[in-house]
Amino acid sequence: MKKNTLIDAHPDDEDIAQLITAQSVNVPDHLRQSILQNAALECEQDNNVKKIKAHRPVDAHPAATRGWTRGLGIAATFLIAAILTPMMLKSPESELDSYDTDSLTRADAEISQSAVSALQATDAEEMEQLAEVATEQSDIVAVDSDAITMSSRLTQSREIGRLTSGVEANKSLKADQTVDSQPQLSASPMTRENTFNSAPTLSYRESAEKWINEIKVLIVNGDTQKARDEYSLFEQRHPAEAKRFKPDFDRQAIDDPAPTEHRSSK
Amino acid sequence: MIIQATQVIERREAFIDTDDEQLMLEYSSGEVQAFKQLYSRYEQSVYRFAFNGCNNEARASELFQEIWLRVIKARKSFKPSQPFKAWLFTIARNLLIDNYRSQSRTALDNRAGNDAYADPDTLPQDSFSSIPDTWSRAPLTPEQIACASEQNTILRDALQSLPLAQREAVMLKHIAGLSISEIAQMQGQGSQAVKSRLRYAMVKLRQNLKELS
């Protein structure tokens, strides 16, 4: 009856609106508590996150980031170096450089070593040759000043030959086996003949008479071969004189007593 | 303890005059007292909205709890430029519509083969009125009778007899307290359409109240 009275007494929209607005409901307490607890829990979680962020050192994250970045950079550098180093070692330029350096060093060592050995060999050979020459000329040097002059000239020719052989030895440095044999070749009889042939400045060859006397001395000393060589050269230089002077190499005789005189006069 | 209680009371009193949007911002920044203030302001209206929408206390309680949980979860996404009340009842309306759809599927399953009930997603909005009608005609449970007063029961029954769009407009206008423009924006209709719905709803509600009473 009361409801009907209310509705009938106020049949306009405002009364119905008031009726709806005034509708009373009772929210269960457990719903209220549950909702408020949820709200408080979510809020507490937010506050905890804020506290953690607030207590975190300001530079912690950037420092960690920087450290990580630095470590990554170092690792990348090592990686790039590990990749590039073998490539650089295998590059044509580096091969050329290393080859040049090694070859030059090796060549220098070879040159110096071979030069020393060549000089030593040359000195030893020269000493032997000089000893031989001295032995050969010892008799003549003792009696004839021309022979002494010749031996000195021979010494000069030996010096020239030694220098020549030294140059040849330097030219053949790369051949290790020939280094030692080269001075011996340079000091061979060929070299000796060349020395005689290439010694036109010998004093006795300046005049025909001295040359004839030298040939006679060689014959007297029994050095027939040298006497023949000298005579053959003499024939080439002085063909007219050679027709008049015919030495007897076998008898070791001297047709012309002039050399004796010449020797005795000296 | 006394100091802490005093501080809580002071903070709660400090939020009494604060508007809804500011309270929501305070809560999203970690102030739980702001949420309590908001809750106390809208507890009754939200629960009434849910209860009148589904006419089932148990379902209303679930909806009520779900509405506030969504508010709590979505606190970071709240924009103070929009009214809190409209935002809150938009959430409530969406959940209520979801509830209608789930209930309509159940009803469709119960009435299999009936062509009069099509998929609610394809129906026009006013056609939803046929779905709650089935609930309004359902007998009240003993709990409903015990918990609600007779007048409230009659009023809910009268509301349930309205088409969905009209009932929704009435609830948003007189329970939520939204303006015509806010209701129009929420329903995707013009203001005149909302006014028309409200007018028709009042006429029909009056008739239903007379019949029920």
CSV table of N, CA and C in Angstrom, one decimal, chain A residues 79-228:
chain,number,residue,atom,x,y,z
A,79,LEU,N,88.9,-8.8,-30.9
A,79,LEU,CA,88.3,-9.6,-32.0
A,79,LEU,C,88.8,-9.1,-33.4
A,80,ILE,N,88.8,-7.8,-33.5
A,80,ILE,CA,89.2,-7.2,-34.8
A,80,ILE,C,90.7,-7.4,-35.0
A,81,ALA,N,91.5,-7.3,-33.9
A,81,ALA,CA,92.9,-7.5,-34.0
A,81,ALA,C,93.2,-8.9,-34.3
A,82,ALA,N,92.5,-9.9,-33.7
A,82,ALA,CA,92.7,-11.3,-34.0
A,82,ALA,C,92.4,-11.6,-35.4
A,83,ILE,N,91.4,-10.9,-36.0
A,83,ILE,CA,91.0,-11.2,-37.4
A,83,ILE,C,92.0,-10.5,-38.4
A,84,LEU,N,92.4,-9.3,-38.0
A,84,LEU,CA,93.2,-8.5,-39.0
A,84,LEU,C,94.7,-8.9,-39.0
A,85,THR,N,95.2,-9.4,-37.8
A,85,THR,CA,96.7,-9.7,-37.7
A,85,THR,C,97.1,-10.7,-38.7
A,86,PRO,N,96.4,-11.9,-38.8
A,86,PRO,CA,96.8,-12.9,-39.8
A,86,PRO,C,96.7,-12.4,-41.2
A,87,MET,N,95.7,-11.5,-41.5
A,87,MET,CA,95.5,-11.0,-42.8
A,87,MET,C,96.7,-10.1,-43.2
A,88,MET,N,97.1,-9.3,-42.2
A,88,MET,CA,98.2,-8.3,-42.4
A,88,MET,C,99.5,-9.1,-42.6
A,89,LEU,N,99.7,-10.2,-41.9
A,89,LEU,CA,100.9,-11.0,-42.1
A,89,LEU,C,100.9,-11.7,-43.4
A,90,LYS,N,99.8,-12.0,-43.9
A,90,LYS,CA,99.7,-12.7,-45.2
A,90,LYS,C,99.7,-11.7,-46.4
A,91,SER,N,99.7,-10.4,-46.1
A,91,SER,CA,99.6,-9.5,-47.2
A,91,SER,C,100.8,-9.5,-48.1
A,92,PRO,N,100.8,-9.1,-49.4
A,92,PRO,CA,101.9,-9.1,-50.2
A,92,PRO,C,103.0,-8.1,-49.8
A,93,GLU,N,102.6,-7.0,-49.2
A,93,GLU,CA,103.6,-6.0,-48.8
A,93,GLU,C,104.4,-6.5,-47.7
A,94,SER,N,103.8,-7.2,-46.7
A,94,SER,CA,104.5,-7.7,-45.6
A,94,SER,C,105.5,-8.8,-46.0
A,95,GLU,N,105.0,-9.6,-47.0
A,95,GLU,CA,105.9,-10.7,-47.5
A,95,GLU,C,107.2,-10.0,-48.2
A,96,LEU,N,106.9,-9.0,-48.9
A,96,LEU,CA,108.0,-8.3,-49.6
A,96,LEU,C,109.0,-7.7,-48.6
A,97,ASP,N,108.4,-7.0,-47.6
A,97,ASP,CA,109.3,-6.4,-46.6
A,97,ASP,C,110.1,-7.5,-45.9
A,98,SER,N,109.5,-8.6,-45.5
A,98,SER,CA,110.2,-9.6,-44.7
A,98,SER,C,111.3,-10.2,-45.6
A,99,TYR,N,110.9,-10.5,-46.9
A,99,TYR,CA,111.9,-11.1,-47.8
A,99,TYR,C,113.1,-10.2,-48.0
A,100,ASP,N,112.8,-8.9,-48.2
A,100,ASP,CA,113.9,-7.9,-48.4
A,100,ASP,C,114.8,-7.9,-47.2
A,101,THR,N,114.2,-7.8,-46.1
A,101,THR,CA,115.0,-7.7,-44.8
A,101,THR,C,115.8,-9.0,-44.6
A,102,ASP,N,115.2,-10.1,-44.8
A,102,ASP,CA,115.9,-11.4,-44.6
A,102,ASP,C,117.0,-11.6,-45.6
A,103,SER,N,116.6,-11.3,-46.9
A,103,SER,CA,117.6,-11.5,-47.9
A,103,SER,C,118.8,-10.6,-47.8
A,104,LEU,N,118.5,-9.3,-47.5
A,104,LEU,CA,119.6,-8.4,-47.3
A,104,LEU,C,120.5,-8.8,-46.1
A,105,THR,N,119.9,-9.2,-45.1
A,105,THR,CA,120.7,-9.6,-43.9
A,105,THR,C,121.5,-10.8,-44.3
A,106,ARG,N,120.9,-11.8,-44.9
A,106,ARG,CA,121.6,-13.0,-45.3
A,106,ARG,C,122.7,-12.6,-46.3
A,107,ALA,N,122.4,-11.8,-47.3
A,107,ALA,CA,123.4,-11.4,-48.3
A,107,ALA,C,124.6,-10.6,-47.6
A,108,ASP,N,124.3,-9.8,-46.7
A,108,ASP,CA,125.3,-9.0,-46.0
A,108,ASP,C,126.2,-10.0,-45.2
A,109,ALA,N,125.6,-10.9,-44.5
A,109,ALA,CA,126.3,-11.9,-43.8
A,109,ALA,C,127.2,-12.7,-44.7
A,110,GLU,N,126.6,-13.2,-45.8
A,110,GLU,CA,127.4,-14.0,-46.8
A,110,GLU,C,128.6,-13.2,-47.3
A,111,ILE,N,128.3,-11.9,-47.7
A,111,ILE,CA,129.3,-11.1,-48.3
A,111,ILE,C,130.5,-10.9,-47.3
A,112,SER,N,130.1,-10.6,-46.1
A,112,SER,CA,131.2,-10.3,-45.1
A,112,SER,C,132.0,-11.6,-44.8
A,113,GLN,N,131.2,-12.7,-44.7
A,113,GLN,CA,131.9,-13.9,-44.4
A,113,GLN,C,132.8,-14.4,-45.6
A,114,SER,N,132.2,-14.3,-46.8
A,114,SER,CA,133.0,-14.7,-47.9
A,114,SER,C,134.1,-13.8,-48.2
A,115,ALA,N,133.9,-12.5,-47.9
A,115,ALA,CA,135.0,-11.6,-48.1
A,115,ALA,C,136.2,-11.9,-47.2
A,116,VAL,N,135.8,-12.1,-46.0
A,116,VAL,CA,136.9,-12.5,-45.0
A,116,VAL,C,137.6,-13.7,-45.4
A,117,SER,N,136.8,-14.7,-45.8
A,117,SER,CA,137.5,-16.0,-46.2
A,117,SER,C,138.3,-15.8,-47.4
A,118,ALA,N,137.7,-15.0,-48.4
A,118,ALA,CA,138.5,-14.8,-49.6
A,118,ALA,C,139.8,-14.1,-49.3
A,119,LEU,N,139.7,-13.1,-48.5
A,119,LEU,CA,140.9,-12.3,-48.2
A,119,LEU,C,141.9,-13.2,-47.5
A,120,GLN,N,141.4,-14.1,-46.6
A,120,GLN,CA,142.3,-15.0,-45.9
A,120,GLN,C,143.0,-16.0,-46.9
A,121,ALA,N,142.1,-16.5,-47.8
A,121,ALA,CA,142.6,-17.4,-48.7
A,121,ALA,C,143.6,-16.8,-49.7
A,122,THR,N,143.3,-15.6,-50.1
A,122,THR,CA,144.2,-14.8,-51.0
A,122,THR,C,145.5,-14.5,-50.3
A,123,ASP,N,145.4,-14.2,-49.0
A,123,ASP,CA,146.7,-13.9,-48.3
A,123,ASP,C,147.5,-15.2,-48.2
A,124,ALA,N,146.9,-16.3,-47.9
A,124,ALA,CA,147.6,-17.5,-47.8
A,124,ALA,C,148.2,-18.0,-49.1
A,125,GLU,N,147.4,-17.9,-50.2
A,125,GLU,CA,147.9,-18.2,-51.5
A,125,GLU,C,149.1,-17.3,-51.9
A,126,GLU,N,148.8,-16.0,-51.6
A,126,GLU,CA,149.9,-15.1,-52.0
A,126,GLU,C,151.2,-15.3,-51.3
A,127,MET,N,151.0,-15.7,-50.0
A,127,MET,CA,152.2,-16.0,-49.2
A,127,MET,C,152.9,-17.2,-49.8
A,128,GLU,N,152.1,-18.2,-50.2
A,128,GLU,CA,152.8,-19.3,-50.8
A,128,GLU,C,153.5,-19.0,-52.1
A,129,GLN,N,152.7,-18.2,-52.9
A,129,GLN,CA,153.3,-17.8,-54.2
A,129,GLN,C,154.5,-17.0,-54.0
A,130,LEU,N,154.4,-16.1,-53.1
A,130,LEU,CA,155.6,-15.2,-52.8
A,130,LEU,C,156.8,-16.1,-52.3
A,131,ALA,N,156.4,-17.0,-51.5
A,131,ALA,CA,157.5,-17.9,-51.0
A,131,ALA,C,158.1,-18.6,-52.2
A,132,GLU,N,157.3,-19.1,-53.1
A,132,GLU,CA,157.8,-19.8,-54.3
A,132,GLU,C,158.7,-18.9,-55.1
A,133,VAL,N,158.1,-17.7,-55.3
A,133,VAL,CA,158.8,-16.8,-56.2
A,133,VAL,C,160.2,-16.4,-55.5
A,134,ALA,N,160.0,-16.2,-54.2
A,134,ALA,CA,161.3,-15.9,-53.5
A,134,ALA,C,162.3,-17.0,-53.6
A,135,THR,N,161.8,-18.2,-53.5
A,135,THR,CA,162.7,-19.4,-53.6
A,135,THR,C,163.3,-19.4,-55.0
A,136,GLU,N,162.4,-19.2,-56.0
A,136,GLU,CA,162.9,-19.2,-57.4
A,136,GLU,C,163.9,-18.1,-57.6
A,137,GLN,N,163.6,-17.0,-57.1
A,137,GLN,CA,164.5,-15.8,-57.4
A,137,GLN,C,165.6,-15.6,-56.4
A,138,SER,N,165.6,-16.5,-55.4
A,138,SER,CA,166.6,-16.2,-54.3
A,138,SER,C,168.0,-16.2,-54.9
A,139,ASP,N,168.3,-17.1,-55.8
A,139,ASP,CA,169.7,-17.2,-56.3
A,139,ASP,C,170.0,-15.9,-57.2
A,140,ILE,N,169.0,-15.6,-58.0
A,140,ILE,CA,169.2,-14.5,-58.9
A,140,ILE,C,169.3,-13.2,-58.1
A,141,VAL,N,168.3,-13.1,-57.1
A,141,VAL,CA,168.3,-11.9,-56.2
A,141,VAL,C,169.7,-11.7,-55.6
A,142,ALA,N,170.2,-12.8,-55.2
A,142,ALA,CA,171.5,-12.7,-54.5
A,142,ALA,C,172.6,-12.2,-55.4
A,143,VAL,N,172.6,-12.4,-56.7
A,143,VAL,CA,173.7,-12.0,-57.6
A,143,VAL,C,173.3,-10.9,-58.6
A,144,ASP,N,172.0,-10.8,-58.8
A,144,ASP,CA,171.7,-9.8,-59.9
A,144,ASP,C,170.6,-8.8,-59.4
A,145,SER,N,170.9,-7.6,-59.5
A,145,SER,CA,170.0,-6.6,-59.1
A,145,SER,C,168.7,-6.6,-60.0
A,146,ASP,N,168.9,-7.0,-61.2
A,146,ASP,CA,167.8,-7.1,-62.1
A,146,ASP,C,166.7,-8.1,-61.6
A,147,ALA,N,167.3,-9.2,-61.1
A,147,ALA,CA,166.4,-10.2,-60.6
A,147,ALA,C,165.6,-9.6,-59.4
A,148,ILE,N,166.3,-8.9,-58.6
A,148,ILE,CA,165.6,-8.2,-57.4
A,148,ILE,C,164.5,-7.3,-57.9
A,149,THR,N,164.9,-6.6,-58.9
A,149,THR,CA,163.9,-5.7,-59.5
A,149,THR,C,162.7,-6.5,-60.1
A,150,MET,N,163.1,-7.6,-60.7
A,150,MET,CA,162.0,-8.5,-61.3
A,150,MET,C,161.1,-9.0,-60.2
A,151,SER,N,161.8,-9.4,-59.1
A,151,SER,CA,160.9,-10.0,-58.0
A,151,SER,C,160.0,-8.9,-57.4
A,152,SER,N,160.6,-7.7,-57.3
A,152,SER,CA,159.7,-6.6,-56.8
A,152,SER,C,158.6,-6.4,-57.7
A,153,ARG,N,158.9,-6.4,-59.0
A,153,ARG,CA,157.8,-6.3,-60.0
A,153,ARG,C,156.8,-7.4,-59.9
A,154,LEU,N,157.4,-8.6,-59.6
A,154,LEU,CA,156.5,-9.7,-59.4
A,154,LEU,C,155.6,-9.5,-58.2
A,155,THR,N,156.2,-9.0,-57.2
A,155,THR,CA,155.4,-8.7,-56.0
A,155,THR,C,154.3,-7.7,-56.3
A,156,GLN,N,154.6,-6.7,-57.1
A,156,GLN,CA,153.6,-5.8,-57.5
A,156,GLN,C,152.5,-6.4,-58.3
A,157,SER,N,153.0,-7.3,-59.2
A,157,SER,CA,152.0,-8.0,-60.0
A,157,SER,C,151.1,-8.9,-59.2
A,158,ARG,N,151.7,-9.5,-58.2
A,158,ARG,CA,150.9,-10.4,-57.3
A,158,ARG,C,149.9,-9.5,-56.5
A,159,GLU,N,150.3,-8.3,-56.2
A,159,GLU,CA,149.4,-7.5,-55.5
A,159,GLU,C,148.2,-7.1,-56.3
A,160,ILE,N,148.5,-6.9,-57.6
A,160,ILE,CA,147.4,-6.6,-58.5
A,160,ILE,C,146.5,-7.8,-58.7
A,161,GLY,N,147.2,-8.9,-58.9
A,161,GLY,CA,146.4,-10.2,-59.0
A,161,GLY,C,145.6,-10.5,-57.8
A,162,ARG,N,146.1,-10.2,-56.6
A,162,ARG,CA,145.3,-10.4,-55.4
A,162,ARG,C,144.1,-9.5,-55.4
A,163,LEU,N,144.3,-8.3,-55.8
A,163,LEU,CA,143.1,-7.4,-55.8
A,163,LEU,C,142.1,-7.9,-56.8
A,164,THR,N,142.6,-8.3,-58.0
A,164,THR,CA,141.7,-8.8,-59.0
A,164,THR,C,140.9,-10.0,-58.5
A,165,SER,N,141.7,-10.9,-57.9
A,165,SER,CA,141.0,-12.1,-57.4
A,165,SER,C,140.0,-11.8,-56.3
A,166,GLY,N,140.4,-10.7,-55.5
A,166,GLY,CA,139.4,-10.3,-54.4
A,166,GLY,C,138.2,-9.8,-55.1
A,167,VAL,N,138.3,-9.1,-56.1
A,167,VAL,CA,137.0,-8.6,-56.8
A,167,VAL,C,136.3,-9.7,-57.4
A,168,GLU,N,137.0,-10.7,-58.0
A,168,GLU,CA,136.3,-11.8,-58.5
A,168,GLU,C,135.6,-12.6,-57.4
A,169,ALA,N,136.3,-12.7,-56.3
A,169,ALA,CA,135.7,-13.5,-55.2
A,169,ALA,C,134.4,-12.8,-54.7
A,170,ASN,N,134.5,-11.4,-54.6
A,170,ASN,CA,133.3,-10.7,-54.2
A,170,ASN,C,132.1,-10.9,-55.2
A,171,LYS,N,132.5,-11.1,-56.4
A,171,LYS,CA,131.4,-11.2,-57.4
A,171,LYS,C,130.8,-12.6,-57.3
A,172,SER,N,131.5,-13.6,-56.8
A,172,SER,CA,130.9,-14.9,-56.7
A,172,SER,C,130.6,-15.3,-55.2
A,173,LEU,N,130.0,-14.3,-54.5
A,173,LEU,CA,129.8,-14.5,-53.1
A,173,LEU,C,128.6,-15.5,-52.9
A,174,LYS,N,127.7,-15.5,-53.8
A,174,LYS,CA,126.5,-16.4,-53.6
A,174,LYS,C,126.8,-17.8,-53.8
A,175,ALA,N,127.8,-18.1,-54.5
A,175,ALA,CA,128.2,-19.5,-54.6
A,175,ALA,C,129.2,-19.9,-53.5
A,176,ASP,N,128.6,-20.6,-52.5
A,176,ASP,CA,129.4,-20.8,-51.3
A,176,ASP,C,130.6,-21.7,-51.6
A,177,GLN,N,130.5,-22.7,-52.5
A,177,GLN,CA,131.6,-23.6,-52.7
A,177,GLN,C,132.7,-23.0,-53.5
A,178,THR,N,132.3,-22.1,-54.3
A,178,THR,CA,133.4,-21.4,-55.1
A,178,THR,C,134.1,-20.3,-54.4
A,179,VAL,N,133.6,-20.0,-53.2
A,179,VAL,CA,134.3,-18.9,-52.5
A,179,VAL,C,135.8,-19.3,-52.2
A,180,ASP,N,136.0,-20.5,-51.8
A,180,ASP,CA,137.3,-20.9,-51.4
A,180,ASP,C,138.2,-21.2,-52.6
A,181,SER,N,137.5,-21.7,-53.7
A,181,SER,CA,138.3,-22.1,-54.8
A,181,SER,C,138.7,-20.9,-55.7
A,182,GLN,N,138.0,-19.8,-55.6
A,182,GLN,CA,138.2,-18.7,-56.5
A,182,GLN,C,139.6,-18.1,-56.3
A,183,PRO,N,140.0,-17.9,-55.1
A,183,PRO,CA,141.4,-17.3,-55.0
A,183,PRO,C,142.4,-18.2,-55.5
A,184,GLN,N,142.2,-19.6,-55.4
A,184,GLN,CA,143.2,-20.5,-56.0
A,184,GLN,C,143.3,-20.4,-57.5
A,185,LEU,N,142.1,-20.2,-58.1
A,185,LEU,CA,142.1,-20.1,-59.5
A,185,LEU,C,142.8,-18.8,-59.9
A,186,SER,N,142.5,-17.8,-59.1
A,186,SER,CA,143.2,-16.5,-59.5
A,186,SER,C,144.7,-16.5,-59.3
A,187,ALA,N,145.1,-17.5,-58.4
A,187,ALA,CA,146.6,-17.6,-58.2
A,187,ALA,C,147.2,-18.7,-59.0
A,188,SER,N,146.5,-19.2,-60.0
A,188,SER,CA,147.0,-20.3,-60.8
A,188,SER,C,148.1,-19.8,-61.8
A,189,PRO,N,148.8,-20.8,-62.4
A,189,PRO,CA,149.8,-20.4,-63.4
A,189,PRO,C,149.3,-19.5,-64.5
A,190,MET,N,148.1,-19.7,-64.8
A,190,MET,CA,147.5,-18.8,-65.8
A,190,MET,C,147.6,-17.3,-65.4
A,191,THR,N,147.3,-17.1,-64.2
A,191,THR,CA,147.4,-15.8,-63.6
A,191,THR,C,148.9,-15.4,-63.6
A,192,ARG,N,149.7,-16.3,-63.4
A,192,ARG,CA,151.2,-16.0,-63.4
A,192,ARG,C,151.6,-15.6,-64.8
A,193,GLU,N,151.2,-16.4,-65.8
A,193,GLU,CA,151.6,-16.0,-67.2
A,193,GLU,C,151.0,-14.7,-67.5
A,194,ASN,N,149.7,-14.5,-67.1
A,194,ASN,CA,149.1,-13.2,-67.4
A,194,ASN,C,149.9,-12.1,-66.7
A,195,THR,N,150.3,-12.4,-65.6
A,195,THR,CA,151.1,-11.4,-64.9
A,195,THR,C,152.4,-11.1,-65.7
A,196,PHE,N,153.0,-12.1,-66.2
A,196,PHE,CA,154.2,-11.8,-67.1
A,196,PHE,C,153.8,-11.1,-68.3
A,197,ASN,N,152.7,-11.6,-68.9
A,197,ASN,CA,152.3,-10.9,-70.2
A,197,ASN,C,151.8,-9.5,-69.9
A,198,SER,N,151.2,-9.4,-68.8
A,198,SER,CA,150.7,-8.1,-68.6
A,198,SER,C,151.6,-7.2,-67.8
A,199,ALA,N,152.9,-7.5,-67.9
A,199,ALA,CA,153.9,-6.7,-67.2
A,199,ALA,C,154.9,-6.2,-68.1
A,200,PRO,N,154.5,-5.4,-69.1
A,200,PRO,CA,155.4,-4.9,-70.1
A,200,PRO,C,156.3,-3.8,-69.5
A,201,THR,N,156.0,-3.4,-68.3
A,201,THR,CA,156.8,-2.4,-67.7
A,201,THR,C,158.0,-2.9,-67.0
A,202,LEU,N,158.3,-4.2,-67.1
A,202,LEU,CA,159.5,-4.7,-66.5
A,202,LEU,C,160.7,-4.0,-67.1
A,203,SER,N,161.6,-3.8,-66.2
A,203,SER,CA,162.7,-2.9,-66.6
A,203,SER,C,163.6,-3.5,-67.7
A,204,TYR,N,163.8,-4.8,-67.6
A,204,TYR,CA,164.7,-5.4,-68.6
A,204,TYR,C,164.0,-5.5,-70.0
A,205,ARG,N,162.7,-5.4,-70.0
A,205,ARG,CA,162.1,-5.4,-71.3
A,205,ARG,C,162.1,-4.0,-72.0
A,206,GLU,N,162.6,-3.0,-71.3
A,206,GLU,CA,162.7,-1.7,-71.9
A,206,GLU,C,163.7,-1.6,-73.0
A,207,SER,N,164.7,-2.4,-72.9
A,207,SER,CA,165.8,-2.5,-73.9
A,207,SER,C,166.1,-3.9,-74.3
A,208,ALA,N,166.4,-4.0,-75.5
A,208,ALA,CA,166.6,-5.3,-76.1
A,208,ALA,C,167.8,-6.0,-75.4
A,209,GLU,N,168.8,-5.3,-75.1
A,209,GLU,CA,170.0,-5.9,-74.5
A,209,GLU,C,169.7,-6.4,-73.1
A,210,LYS,N,169.0,-5.7,-72.4
A,210,LYS,CA,168.7,-6.1,-71.0
A,210,LYS,C,167.8,-7.4,-71.1
A,211,TRP,N,166.9,-7.3,-72.1
A,211,TRP,CA,166.0,-8.5,-72.2
A,211,TRP,C,166.8,-9.7,-72.6
A,212,ILE,N,167.8,-9.6,-73.5
A,212,ILE,CA,168.6,-10.7,-73.9
A,212,ILE,C,169.4,-11.2,-72.7
A,213,ASN,N,169.9,-10.3,-72.0
A,213,ASN,CA,170.7,-10.7,-70.8
A,213,ASN,C,169.8,-11.5,-69.8
A,214,GLU,N,168.5,-11.0,-69.6
A,214,GLU,CA,167.6,-11.7,-68.7
A,214,GLU,C,167.3,-13.1,-69.2
A,215,ILE,N,167.2,-13.2,-70.5
A,215,ILE,CA,166.9,-14.6,-71.0
A,215,ILE,C,168.1,-15.5,-70.8
A,216,LYS,N,169.3,-14.9,-71.0
A,216,LYS,CA,170.5,-15.7,-70.7
A,216,LYS,C,170.6,-16.1,-69.3
A,217,VAL,N,170.3,-15.2,-68.4
A,217,VAL,CA,170.3,-15.5,-67.0
A,217,VAL,C,169.4,-16.7,-66.7
A,218,LEU,N,168.2,-16.6,-67.3
A,218,LEU,CA,167.2,-17.7,-67.0
A,218,LEU,C,167.8,-19.0,-67.5
A,219,ILE,N,168.4,-19.0,-68.7
A,219,ILE,CA,169.0,-20.2,-69.3
A,219,ILE,C,170.1,-20.8,-68.4
A,220,VAL,N,170.9,-19.9,-67.9
A,220,VAL,CA,172.0,-20.3,-67.0
A,220,VAL,C,171.4,-20.9,-65.7
A,221,ASN,N,170.4,-20.3,-65.2
A,221,ASN,CA,169.8,-20.8,-64.0
A,221,ASN,C,169.0,-22.1,-64.2
A,222,GLY,N,168.9,-22.5,-65.5
A,222,GLY,CA,168.1,-23.7,-65.8
A,222,GLY,C,166.6,-23.5,-65.9
A,223,ASP,N,166.2,-22.3,-65.9
A,223,ASP,CA,164.7,-22.1,-66.0
A,223,ASP,C,164.4,-21.9,-67.5
A,224,THR,N,164.4,-23.0,-68.2
A,224,THR,CA,164.3,-23.0,-69.6
A,224,THR,C,163.0,-22.6,-70.1
A,225,GLN,N,162.0,-22.9,-69.4
A,225,GLN,CA,160.6,-22.6,-69.8
A,225,GLN,C,160.4,-21.1,-69.8
A,226,LYS,N,160.8,-20.5,-68.6
A,226,LYS,CA,160.7,-19.0,-68.6
A,226,LYS,C,161.5,-18.4,-69.6
A,227,ALA,N,162.7,-19.0,-69.9
A,227,ALA,CA,163.6,-18.4,-70.9
A,227,ALA,C,162.9,-18.4,-72.3
A,228,ARG,N,162.3,-19.6,-72.6
A,228,ARG,CA,161.5,-19.7,-73.9
A,228,ARG,C,160.4,-18.7,-73.9
